[in-house]
mmCIF file with all atom_site columns, C-alpha atoms in Angstrom:
data_model
loop_
_atom_site.group_PDB
_atom_site.id
_atom_site.type_symbol
_atom_site.label_atom_id
_atom_site.label_alt_id
_atom_site.label_comp_id
_atom_site.label_asym_id
_atom_site.label_entity_id
_atom_site.label_seq_id
_atom_site.pdbx_PDB_ins_code
_atom_site.Cartn_x
_atom_site.Cartn_y
_atom_site.Cartn_z
_atom_site.occupancy
_atom_site.B_iso_or_equiv
_atom_site.pdbx_formal_charge
_atom_site.auth_seq_id
_atom_site.auth_comp_id
_atom_site.auth_asym_id
_atom_site.auth_atom_id
_atom_site.pdbx_PDB_model_num
ATOM 1   C CA . MET K 1 1   ? 133.838 103.494 115.148 1.00 38.00 ? 573 MET K CA 1
ATOM 2   C CA . THR K 1 2   ? 132.406 101.272 112.142 1.00 33.00 ? 574 THR K CA 1
ATOM 3   C CA . ALA K 1 3   ? 131.851 97.584  112.582 1.00 36.00 ? 575 ALA K CA 1
ATOM 4   C CA . THR K 1 4   ? 132.202 95.647  109.223 1.00 32.00 ? 576 THR K CA 1
ATOM 5   C CA . ILE K 1 5   ? 130.225 92.223  109.493 1.00 32.00 ? 577 ILE K CA 1
ATOM 6   C CA . ALA K 1 6   ? 130.391 89.753  106.618 1.00 35.00 ? 578 ALA K CA 1
ATOM 7   C CA . LEU K 1 7   ? 126.901 88.591  105.568 1.00 36.00 ? 579 LEU K CA 1
ATOM 8   C CA . PRO K 1 8   ? 127.215 86.047  102.981 1.00 39.00 ? 580 PRO K CA 1
ATOM 9   C CA . ALA K 1 9   ? 123.246 85.366  102.701 1.00 40.00 ? 581 ALA K CA 1
ATOM 10  C CA . PHE K 1 10  ? 122.896 89.246  101.958 1.00 40.00 ? 582 PHE K CA 1
ATOM 11  C CA . ALA K 1 11  ? 126.015 89.877  99.650  1.00 42.00 ? 583 ALA K CA 1
ATOM 12  C CA . GLU K 1 12  ? 124.050 89.499  96.462  1.00 46.00 ? 584 GLU K CA 1
ATOM 13  C CA . GLU K 1 13  ? 121.764 92.374  97.601  1.00 47.00 ? 585 GLU K CA 1
ATOM 14  C CA . PHE K 1 14  ? 124.706 94.778  98.084  1.00 50.00 ? 586 PHE K CA 1
ATOM 15  C CA . ALA K 1 15  ? 126.688 94.084  94.935  1.00 60.00 ? 587 ALA K CA 1
ATOM 16  C CA . GLY K 1 16  ? 126.746 97.684  93.759  1.00 82.00 ? 588 GLY K CA 1
ATOM 17  C CA . GLU K 1 17  ? 125.590 98.884  90.370  1.00 87.00 ? 589 GLU K CA 1
ATOM 18  C CA . PRO K 1 18  ? 124.735 96.453  87.857  1.00 89.00 ? 590 PRO K CA 1
ATOM 19  C CA . ALA K 1 19  ? 127.258 96.184  84.927  1.00 90.00 ? 591 ALA K CA 1
ATOM 20  C CA . ALA K 1 20  ? 125.937 92.570  83.241  1.00 93.00 ? 592 ALA K CA 1
ATOM 21  C CA . ALA K 1 21  ? 122.908 90.764  82.622  1.00 95.00 ? 593 ALA K CA 1
ATOM 22  C CA . GLN K 1 22  ? 121.777 88.476  85.351  1.00 95.00 ? 594 GLN K CA 1
ATOM 23  C CA . PRO K 1 23  ? 121.424 84.719  84.690  1.00 96.00 ? 595 PRO K CA 1
ATOM 24  C CA . THR K 1 24  ? 118.363 83.254  83.996  1.00 96.00 ? 596 THR K CA 1
ATOM 25  C CA . LEU K 1 25  ? 115.838 83.524  86.963  1.00 98.00 ? 597 LEU K CA 1
ATOM 26  C CA . PRO K 1 26  ? 113.414 80.614  87.905  1.00 97.00 ? 598 PRO K CA 1
ATOM 27  C CA . GLN K 1 27  ? 110.756 80.468  85.362  1.00 98.00 ? 599 GLN K CA 1
ATOM 28  C CA . GLU K 1 28  ? 106.875 80.018  85.390  1.00 98.00 ? 600 GLU K CA 1
ATOM 29  C CA . LYS K 1 29  ? 103.934 79.797  82.962  1.00 98.00 ? 601 LYS K CA 1
ATOM 30  C CA . LEU K 1 30  ? 101.946 82.811  82.899  1.00 98.00 ? 602 LEU K CA 1
ATOM 31  C CA . THR K 1 31  ? 98.849  83.266  80.652  1.00 98.00 ? 603 THR K CA 1
ATOM 32  C CA . ILE K 1 32  ? 97.124  86.257  79.749  1.00 98.00 ? 604 ILE K CA 1
ATOM 33  C CA . GLN K 1 33  ? 93.181  85.838  78.764  1.00 98.00 ? 605 GLN K CA 1
ATOM 34  C CA . SER K 1 34  ? 92.333  88.967  76.066  1.00 96.00 ? 606 SER K CA 1
ATOM 35  C CA . ALA K 1 35  ? 89.024  89.300  74.083  1.00 95.00 ? 607 ALA K CA 1
ATOM 36  C CA . ASN K 1 36  ? 90.737  87.588  71.026  1.00 92.00 ? 608 ASN K CA 1
ATOM 37  C CA . GLY K 1 37  ? 92.294  84.839  73.045  1.00 96.00 ? 609 GLY K CA 1
ATOM 38  C CA . LYS K 1 38  ? 94.643  83.184  75.463  1.00 98.00 ? 610 LYS K CA 1
ATOM 39  C CA . HIS K 1 39  ? 98.537  84.196  75.368  1.00 98.00 ? 611 HIS K CA 1
ATOM 40  C CA . GLU K 1 40  ? 100.911 81.948  77.061  1.00 98.00 ? 612 GLU K CA 1
ATOM 41  C CA . PHE K 1 41  ? 104.145 83.329  78.294  1.00 98.00 ? 613 PHE K CA 1
ATOM 42  C CA . THR K 1 42  ? 107.347 81.405  80.025  1.00 98.00 ? 614 THR K CA 1
ATOM 43  C CA . VAL K 1 43  ? 108.424 84.340  82.738  1.00 98.00 ? 615 VAL K CA 1
ATOM 44  C CA . GLU K 1 44  ? 111.358 84.862  84.787  1.00 98.00 ? 616 GLU K CA 1
ATOM 45  C CA . LYS K 1 45  ? 110.372 85.569  88.436  1.00 98.00 ? 617 LYS K CA 1
ATOM 46  C CA . ALA K 1 46  ? 112.436 88.597  89.585  1.00 97.00 ? 618 ALA K CA 1
ATOM 47  C CA . THR K 1 47  ? 111.836 87.910  93.553  1.00 94.00 ? 619 THR K CA 1
ATOM 48  C CA . THR K 1 48  ? 114.816 89.388  95.378  1.00 95.00 ? 620 THR K CA 1
ATOM 49  C CA . PRO K 1 49  ? 115.409 93.399  95.509  1.00 94.00 ? 621 PRO K CA 1
ATOM 50  C CA . ARG K 1 50  ? 118.850 92.665  93.378  1.00 94.00 ? 622 ARG K CA 1
ATOM 51  C CA . GLN K 1 51  ? 117.058 90.646  90.683  1.00 96.00 ? 623 GLN K CA 1
ATOM 52  C CA . GLN K 1 52  ? 114.105 93.341  90.735  1.00 94.00 ? 624 GLN K CA 1
ATOM 53  C CA . GLN K 1 53  ? 116.933 95.854  90.445  1.00 93.00 ? 625 GLN K CA 1
ATOM 54  C CA . VAL K 1 54  ? 118.698 94.160  87.451  1.00 95.00 ? 626 VAL K CA 1
ATOM 55  C CA . GLY K 1 55  ? 115.503 93.371  85.660  1.00 95.00 ? 627 GLY K CA 1
ATOM 56  C CA . GLU K 1 56  ? 116.357 92.943  81.767  1.00 97.00 ? 628 GLU K CA 1
ATOM 57  C CA . MET K 1 57  ? 119.164 95.022  81.893  1.00 96.00 ? 629 MET K CA 1
ATOM 58  C CA . PHE K 1 58  ? 121.951 94.489  79.646  1.00 97.00 ? 630 PHE K CA 1
ATOM 59  C CA . ARG K 1 59  ? 120.130 91.510  77.677  1.00 97.00 ? 631 ARG K CA 1
ATOM 60  C CA . THR K 1 60  ? 120.286 92.152  73.943  1.00 97.00 ? 632 THR K CA 1
ATOM 61  C CA . SER K 1 61  ? 116.844 90.328  72.966  1.00 97.00 ? 633 SER K CA 1
ATOM 62  C CA . LEU K 1 62  ? 113.534 89.152  74.398  1.00 98.00 ? 634 LEU K CA 1
ATOM 63  C CA . PRO K 1 63  ? 111.684 86.216  72.661  1.00 98.00 ? 635 PRO K CA 1
ATOM 64  C CA . ALA K 1 64  ? 107.887 87.262  71.999  1.00 98.00 ? 636 ALA K CA 1
ATOM 65  C CA . ASP K 1 65  ? 106.903 83.991  74.243  1.00 98.00 ? 637 ASP K CA 1
ATOM 66  C CA . GLN K 1 66  ? 109.003 85.162  77.293  1.00 98.00 ? 638 GLN K CA 1
ATOM 67  C CA . GLY K 1 67  ? 109.007 87.903  79.911  1.00 98.00 ? 639 GLY K CA 1
ATOM 68  C CA . MET K 1 68  ? 109.735 88.788  83.338  1.00 98.00 ? 640 MET K CA 1
ATOM 69  C CA . ILE K 1 69  ? 107.518 89.179  86.413  1.00 98.00 ? 641 ILE K CA 1
ATOM 70  C CA . PHE K 1 70  ? 107.916 91.203  89.491  1.00 97.00 ? 642 PHE K CA 1
ATOM 71  C CA . ILE K 1 71  ? 105.660 90.017  92.319  1.00 93.00 ? 643 ILE K CA 1
ATOM 72  C CA . TRP K 1 72  ? 105.384 92.711  94.859  1.00 94.00 ? 644 TRP K CA 1
ATOM 73  C CA . ASN K 1 73  ? 104.742 91.905  98.741  1.00 90.00 ? 645 ASN K CA 1
ATOM 74  C CA . ALA K 1 74  ? 101.558 94.049  98.776  1.00 92.00 ? 646 ALA K CA 1
ATOM 75  C CA . PRO K 1 75  ? 99.824  96.135  96.175  1.00 94.00 ? 647 PRO K CA 1
ATOM 76  C CA . GLN K 1 76  ? 101.946 99.407  95.786  1.00 94.00 ? 648 GLN K CA 1
ATOM 77  C CA . GLN K 1 77  ? 102.837 102.217 93.493  1.00 95.00 ? 649 GLN K CA 1
ATOM 78  C CA . SER K 1 78  ? 105.264 100.609 90.868  1.00 94.00 ? 650 SER K CA 1
ATOM 79  C CA . ASP K 1 79  ? 107.668 103.018 89.365  1.00 94.00 ? 651 ASP K CA 1
ATOM 80  C CA . MET K 1 80  ? 109.848 101.287 86.445  1.00 95.00 ? 652 MET K CA 1
ATOM 81  C CA . TRP K 1 81  ? 112.928 102.656 84.366  1.00 92.00 ? 653 TRP K CA 1
ATOM 82  C CA . MET K 1 82  ? 114.775 101.496 81.233  1.00 97.00 ? 654 MET K CA 1
ATOM 83  C CA . GLU K 1 83  ? 118.243 102.255 82.597  1.00 94.00 ? 655 GLU K CA 1
ATOM 84  C CA . ASN K 1 84  ? 120.714 99.838  81.009  1.00 96.00 ? 656 ASN K CA 1
ATOM 85  C CA . THR K 1 85  ? 117.888 98.137  79.055  1.00 97.00 ? 657 THR K CA 1
ATOM 86  C CA . LEU K 1 86  ? 118.794 97.534  75.547  1.00 98.00 ? 658 LEU K CA 1
ATOM 87  C CA . VAL K 1 87  ? 115.364 96.537  74.228  1.00 98.00 ? 659 VAL K CA 1
ATOM 88  C CA . PRO K 1 88  ? 112.025 98.161  74.055  1.00 98.00 ? 660 PRO K CA 1
ATOM 89  C CA . LEU K 1 89  ? 109.915 96.782  76.618  1.00 98.00 ? 661 LEU K CA 1
ATOM 90  C CA . ASP K 1 90  ? 105.854 96.657  77.255  1.00 98.00 ? 662 ASP K CA 1
ATOM 91  C CA . ILE K 1 91  ? 105.561 97.213  80.719  1.00 98.00 ? 663 ILE K CA 1
ATOM 92  C CA . VAL K 1 92  ? 102.426 95.938  82.097  1.00 98.00 ? 664 VAL K CA 1
ATOM 93  C CA . PHE K 1 93  ? 101.053 96.478  85.587  1.00 98.00 ? 665 PHE K CA 1
ATOM 94  C CA . ILE K 1 94  ? 98.592  93.962  87.237  1.00 98.00 ? 666 ILE K CA 1
ATOM 95  C CA . ASP K 1 95  ? 96.367  94.947  90.090  1.00 97.00 ? 667 ASP K CA 1
ATOM 96  C CA . ALA K 1 96  ? 95.274  92.965  93.138  1.00 95.00 ? 668 ALA K CA 1
ATOM 97  C CA . ASP K 1 97  ? 92.275  91.432  91.183  1.00 96.00 ? 669 ASP K CA 1
ATOM 98  C CA . ASP K 1 98  ? 94.929  89.798  88.622  1.00 97.00 ? 670 ASP K CA 1
ATOM 99  C CA . ARG K 1 99  ? 93.783  92.220  85.789  1.00 98.00 ? 671 ARG K CA 1
ATOM 100 C CA . ILE K 1 100 ? 95.887  94.687  83.915  1.00 98.00 ? 672 ILE K CA 1
ATOM 101 C CA . GLN K 1 101 ? 95.662  98.075  85.090  1.00 97.00 ? 673 GLN K CA 1
ATOM 102 C CA . SER K 1 102 ? 98.041  99.910  82.713  1.00 98.00 ? 674 SER K CA 1
ATOM 103 C CA . ILE K 1 103 ? 100.397 99.139  79.806  1.00 98.00 ? 675 ILE K CA 1
ATOM 104 C CA . GLU K 1 104 ? 103.337 101.634 78.919  1.00 98.00 ? 676 GLU K CA 1
ATOM 105 C CA . GLU K 1 105 ? 104.090 100.485 75.128  1.00 98.00 ? 677 GLU K CA 1
ATOM 106 C CA . ASN K 1 106 ? 107.412 100.110 73.788  1.00 98.00 ? 678 ASN K CA 1
ATOM 107 C CA . ALA K 1 107 ? 109.191 101.504 76.836  1.00 98.00 ? 679 ALA K CA 1
ATOM 108 C CA . VAL K 1 108 ? 112.356 103.552 75.318  1.00 97.00 ? 680 VAL K CA 1
ATOM 109 C CA . PRO K 1 109 ? 115.957 101.254 75.887  1.00 98.00 ? 681 PRO K CA 1
ATOM 110 C CA . GLN K 1 110 ? 118.235 103.144 78.315  1.00 97.00 ? 682 GLN K CA 1
ATOM 111 C CA . SER K 1 111 ? 115.728 105.756 79.439  1.00 96.00 ? 683 SER K CA 1
ATOM 112 C CA . LEU K 1 112 ? 115.796 107.175 82.978  1.00 95.00 ? 684 LEU K CA 1
ATOM 113 C CA . ALA K 1 113 ? 112.187 108.360 82.610  1.00 96.00 ? 685 ALA K CA 1
ATOM 114 C CA . ARG K 1 114 ? 109.753 106.894 85.539  1.00 96.00 ? 686 ARG K CA 1
ATOM 115 C CA . ILE K 1 115 ? 107.223 104.641 84.087  1.00 97.00 ? 687 ILE K CA 1
ATOM 116 C CA . SER K 1 116 ? 104.437 104.663 86.703  1.00 96.00 ? 688 SER K CA 1
ATOM 117 C CA . SER K 1 117 ? 101.643 102.019 87.255  1.00 96.00 ? 689 SER K CA 1
ATOM 118 C CA . HIS K 1 118 ? 99.346  105.062 88.246  1.00 93.00 ? 690 HIS K CA 1
ATOM 119 C CA . GLY K 1 119 ? 98.179  103.361 91.355  1.00 95.00 ? 691 GLY K CA 1
ATOM 120 C CA . PRO K 1 120 ? 98.688  100.002 93.515  1.00 96.00 ? 692 PRO K CA 1
ATOM 121 C CA . ALA K 1 121 ? 100.057 97.184  91.477  1.00 97.00 ? 693 ALA K CA 1
ATOM 122 C CA . LEU K 1 122 ? 100.385 93.693  92.491  1.00 96.00 ? 694 LEU K CA 1
ATOM 123 C CA . ALA K 1 123 ? 103.092 92.931  89.863  1.00 97.00 ? 695 ALA K CA 1
ATOM 124 C CA . THR K 1 124 ? 104.471 94.129  87.241  1.00 98.00 ? 696 THR K CA 1
ATOM 125 C CA . LEU K 1 125 ? 105.227 92.118  83.817  1.00 98.00 ? 697 LEU K CA 1
ATOM 126 C CA . GLU K 1 126 ? 107.726 93.070  81.236  1.00 98.00 ? 698 GLU K CA 1
ATOM 127 C CA . LEU K 1 127 ? 107.150 91.818  77.648  1.00 98.00 ? 699 LEU K CA 1
ATOM 128 C CA . GLN K 1 128 ? 108.932 92.256  74.313  1.00 98.00 ? 700 GLN K CA 1
ATOM 129 C CA . GLY K 1 129 ? 108.208 95.816  72.950  1.00 98.00 ? 701 GLY K CA 1
ATOM 130 C CA . GLY K 1 130 ? 104.953 96.155  70.812  1.00 98.00 ? 702 GLY K CA 1
ATOM 131 C CA . LEU K 1 131 ? 103.740 92.754  71.806  1.00 98.00 ? 703 LEU K CA 1
ATOM 132 C CA . THR K 1 132 ? 100.507 94.054  73.732  1.00 98.00 ? 704 THR K CA 1
ATOM 133 C CA . ALA K 1 133 ? 99.217  95.788  70.811  1.00 98.00 ? 705 ALA K CA 1
ATOM 134 C CA . LYS K 1 134 ? 100.425 92.948  68.258  1.00 97.00 ? 706 LYS K CA 1
ATOM 135 C CA . LEU K 1 135 ? 98.064  90.399  70.351  1.00 98.00 ? 707 LEU K CA 1
ATOM 136 C CA . GLY K 1 136 ? 95.714  92.754  71.232  1.00 97.00 ? 708 GLY K CA 1
ATOM 137 C CA . ILE K 1 137 ? 96.279  92.621  75.039  1.00 98.00 ? 709 ILE K CA 1
ATOM 138 C CA . CYS K 1 138 ? 94.350  95.592  76.918  1.00 98.00 ? 710 CYS K CA 1
ATOM 139 C CA . VAL K 1 139 ? 93.609  96.986  80.058  1.00 98.00 ? 711 VAL K CA 1
ATOM 140 C CA . GLY K 1 140 ? 91.372  94.621  82.219  1.00 98.00 ? 712 GLY K CA 1
ATOM 141 C CA . ASP K 1 141 ? 92.516  91.599  80.737  1.00 98.00 ? 713 ASP K CA 1
ATOM 142 C CA . ARG K 1 142 ? 93.023  88.782  83.092  1.00 98.00 ? 714 ARG K CA 1
ATOM 143 C CA . VAL K 1 143 ? 96.398  87.305  83.986  1.00 98.00 ? 715 VAL K CA 1
ATOM 144 C CA . ASP K 1 144 ? 97.093  84.096  85.420  1.00 98.00 ? 716 ASP K CA 1
ATOM 145 C CA . SER K 1 145 ? 100.323 82.402  87.159  1.00 97.00 ? 717 SER K CA 1
ATOM 146 C CA . ALA K 1 146 ? 101.143 80.421  89.702  1.00 96.00 ? 718 ALA K CA 1
ATOM 147 C CA . SER K 1 147 ? 103.010 83.350  91.415  1.00 94.00 ? 719 SER K CA 1
ATOM 148 C CA . LEU K 1 148 ? 99.828  85.431  91.333  1.00 94.00 ? 720 LEU K CA 1
ATOM 149 C CA . ALA K 1 149 ? 97.594  82.817  92.336  1.00 91.00 ? 721 ALA K CA 1
ATOM 150 C CA . SER K 1 150 ? 99.803  82.252  95.612  1.00 87.00 ? 722 SER K CA 1
ATOM 151 C CA . ARG K 1 151 ? 99.890  85.830  96.695  1.00 77.00 ? 723 ARG K CA 1
ATOM 152 C CA . ASN K 1 152 ? 96.086  86.104  96.189  1.00 65.00 ? 724 ASN K CA 1
ATOM 153 C CA . GLN K 1 153 ? 95.121  82.910  98.643  1.00 61.00 ? 725 GLN K CA 1
ATOM 154 C CA . LYS K 1 154 ? 92.993  83.966  101.493 1.00 46.00 ? 726 LYS K CA 1
ATOM 155 C CA . PRO K 1 155 ? 94.646  83.456  104.784 1.00 47.00 ? 727 PRO K CA 1
ATOM 156 C CA . ALA K 1 156 ? 93.378  80.567  106.884 1.00 42.00 ? 728 ALA K CA 1
ATOM 157 C CA . THR K 1 157 ? 90.721  81.627  109.599 1.00 38.00 ? 729 THR K CA 1
ATOM 158 C CA . LEU K 1 158 ? 91.782  80.981  113.127 1.00 36.00 ? 730 LEU K CA 1
ATOM 159 C CA . ALA K 1 159 ? 89.369  78.373  113.909 1.00 37.00 ? 731 ALA K CA 1
ATOM 160 C CA . SER K 1 160 ? 91.064  76.080  111.046 1.00 33.00 ? 732 SER K CA 1
ATOM 161 C CA . THR K 1 161 ? 94.472  76.956  111.608 1.00 31.00 ? 733 THR K CA 1
ATOM 162 C CA . THR K 1 162 ? 96.525  74.145  112.974 1.00 33.00 ? 734 THR K CA 1
ATOM 163 C CA . THR K 1 163 ? 100.099 75.636  112.471 1.00 32.00 ? 735 THR K CA 1
ATOM 164 C CA . LYS K 1 164 ? 101.745 77.148  115.827 1.00 35.00 ? 736 LYS K CA 1
ATOM 165 C CA . THR K 1 165 ? 103.421 80.544  115.745 1.00 35.00 ? 737 THR K CA 1
ATOM 166 C CA . HIS K 1 166 ? 106.234 81.589  117.463 1.00 39.00 ? 738 HIS K CA 1
#
């Protein structure tokens, strides 16, 4: 016997295969400090599994000053693909020290080929295809954003913790 339970809070997560671009997600400022200067972007934050699944799918453009960031719960192998993504992307993998660990430039639209971080990544950033080379953004450059900063805060010690847990 199978029981069906309606869970409205989780309905978005089980909505099937994406068929259209998702609405604009919450945004934040992100900066990449490279050898030739500071590069500022406004990035959408893909935080839920569904938002991360859909990503940039079905969008027909990505302005040079925008992007999308995927923050993982812990550093992990990050594998991305370009299914239903209509524009080329630079996929930037960020390590636990907020440094770029690898870049896949001009990922091919609609490709199902796996694009790997080649090691644990704390976050993955998608930018307009070709932009990292144009701006001189390289492996080792520092990435700053509120989401990265909040993920990297050290937990409070027990002696200074005043919050009760259950």
